[in-house]
Amino acid sequence: MKGLTGVGLGWRRQLAHFIDTAEGIGFVEVLAEHLDARGPLPVPLVRLQERGVPVVLHGVSLGLGSAEPPAPERLSRLARLAERLGAVGVSEHLAFVRAGGVESGHLLPVSRSEAALEILAENVRLAEAALPVPLALENVASLFEWPAPAFDEAGLLTGVLERTGALVLLDVANLHANALNLGTDTRAVLEAVPRERLAYVHVAGGVRRGALYHDTHAHPVPEGPLVLLEALVARVGAVPALLERDDHFPAPEELTGELEAMREALARGQARRAGA
């Protein structure tokens, strides 16, 4: 996506002052569901626009993995918000969120079957046609898999890329969670995304509860996602990376430390790539 470089931070009202004053924030990501499509934009977002900070509009409720096509009113709302924000792109999840008007309340994994992949690809193509900016698709974290998958997570990404013009928002925190909970082959997923289709990367924290790792966006970033970020950069070169934090917002010093840890992982990846 145009203009995305370095390390970014997910914009939340609780983090607006930090983003306004912190140095080195390369871009921000704004949750579409937190904004009024017709009312005024929050003043801190207007200031970011005036400063020329690149903005990505991020959605969680489009439901591209559902059997029915995305609702035209949802697509229209995303398009209006993207234009008002001057967003360089829109990102959404490869997820199943509703059926028959019933909301799951969670980003559920798409069934990995040929039929589900064809429906998903058609929904993505509809979204691409409706949006005024590029669309990036995010892999999700899951605590379960649908029975008898025809292909793995890397195969799902490859299939979507082959059938659409969409980009990828690779969430290494979600990939870390799936590796721990489901045994997902992280290397295969990292290798499934060509650099030219990679828009940016998500990094976030989580916590282990019993036998499961939960991707909470409310806890410190563990080593695992940073290791994956480094490995990705070692393979494809520099990538924009964004930190997500949705709750239990830390002190500025801790937040600054996490952003710096991401920069260090990016630098280590670049050094490995140069050495290779």
Short mmCIF file of N, CA and C in Angstrom, two decimals, residues 139-143 153 173-186 213:
data_model
loop_
_atom_site.label_atom_id
_atom_site.label_comp_id
_atom_site.label_asym_id
_atom_site.label_seq_id
_atom_site.Cartn_x
_atom_site.Cartn_y
_atom_site.Cartn_z
N ASN A 139 -5.02 -12.82 7.82
CA ASN A 139 -5.19 -14.14 8.42
C ASN A 139 -5.63 -13.99 9.88
N VAL A 140 -6.46 -14.90 10.36
CA VAL A 140 -7.01 -14.76 11.71
C VAL A 140 -6.44 -15.83 12.64
N ALA A 141 -6.51 -15.54 13.93
CA ALA A 141 -6.17 -16.52 14.96
C ALA A 141 -7.41 -17.36 15.26
N SER A 142 -7.20 -18.63 15.55
CA SER A 142 -8.33 -19.50 15.82
C SER A 142 -7.99 -20.50 16.92
N LEU A 143 -9.02 -20.90 17.63
CA LEU A 143 -8.85 -21.93 18.66
C LEU A 143 -9.30 -23.30 18.17
N GLU A 153 -3.32 -23.60 6.05
CA GLU A 153 -3.49 -22.14 6.08
C GLU A 153 -2.72 -21.47 4.95
N ALA A 173 1.21 -12.25 14.83
CA ALA A 173 0.70 -12.63 16.14
C ALA A 173 -0.35 -13.73 16.00
N ASN A 174 -1.23 -13.57 15.01
CA ASN A 174 -2.23 -14.62 14.75
C ASN A 174 -1.55 -15.92 14.30
N LEU A 175 -0.53 -15.78 13.49
CA LEU A 175 0.19 -16.97 13.03
C LEU A 175 0.89 -17.66 14.20
N HIS A 176 1.46 -16.88 15.10
CA HIS A 176 2.08 -17.43 16.31
C HIS A 176 1.05 -18.19 17.14
N ALA A 177 -0.15 -17.61 17.31
CA ALA A 177 -1.21 -18.27 18.08
C ALA A 177 -1.62 -19.58 17.43
N ASN A 178 -1.77 -19.59 16.12
CA ASN A 178 -2.20 -20.81 15.43
C ASN A 178 -1.12 -21.88 15.47
N ALA A 179 0.14 -21.47 15.47
CA ALA A 179 1.22 -22.45 15.58
C ALA A 179 1.17 -23.15 16.93
N LEU A 180 0.91 -22.39 17.99
CA LEU A 180 0.85 -22.97 19.33
C LEU A 180 -0.40 -23.81 19.53
N ASN A 181 -1.53 -23.34 19.04
CA ASN A 181 -2.81 -23.99 19.32
C ASN A 181 -3.16 -25.09 18.33
N LEU A 182 -2.73 -24.94 17.07
CA LEU A 182 -3.18 -25.85 16.03
C LEU A 182 -2.03 -26.55 15.30
N GLY A 183 -0.80 -26.16 15.61
CA GLY A 183 0.34 -26.75 14.92
C GLY A 183 0.54 -26.22 13.51
N THR A 184 0.06 -25.01 13.22
CA THR A 184 0.20 -24.42 11.89
C THR A 184 1.67 -24.30 11.51
N ASP A 185 1.97 -24.62 10.25
CA ASP A 185 3.32 -24.53 9.72
C ASP A 185 3.62 -23.06 9.42
N THR A 186 4.32 -22.38 10.32
CA THR A 186 4.57 -20.95 10.14
C THR A 186 5.44 -20.67 8.92
N TYR A 213 -3.14 -20.56 23.82
CA TYR A 213 -2.62 -19.20 23.74
C TYR A 213 -3.71 -18.31 23.14
#
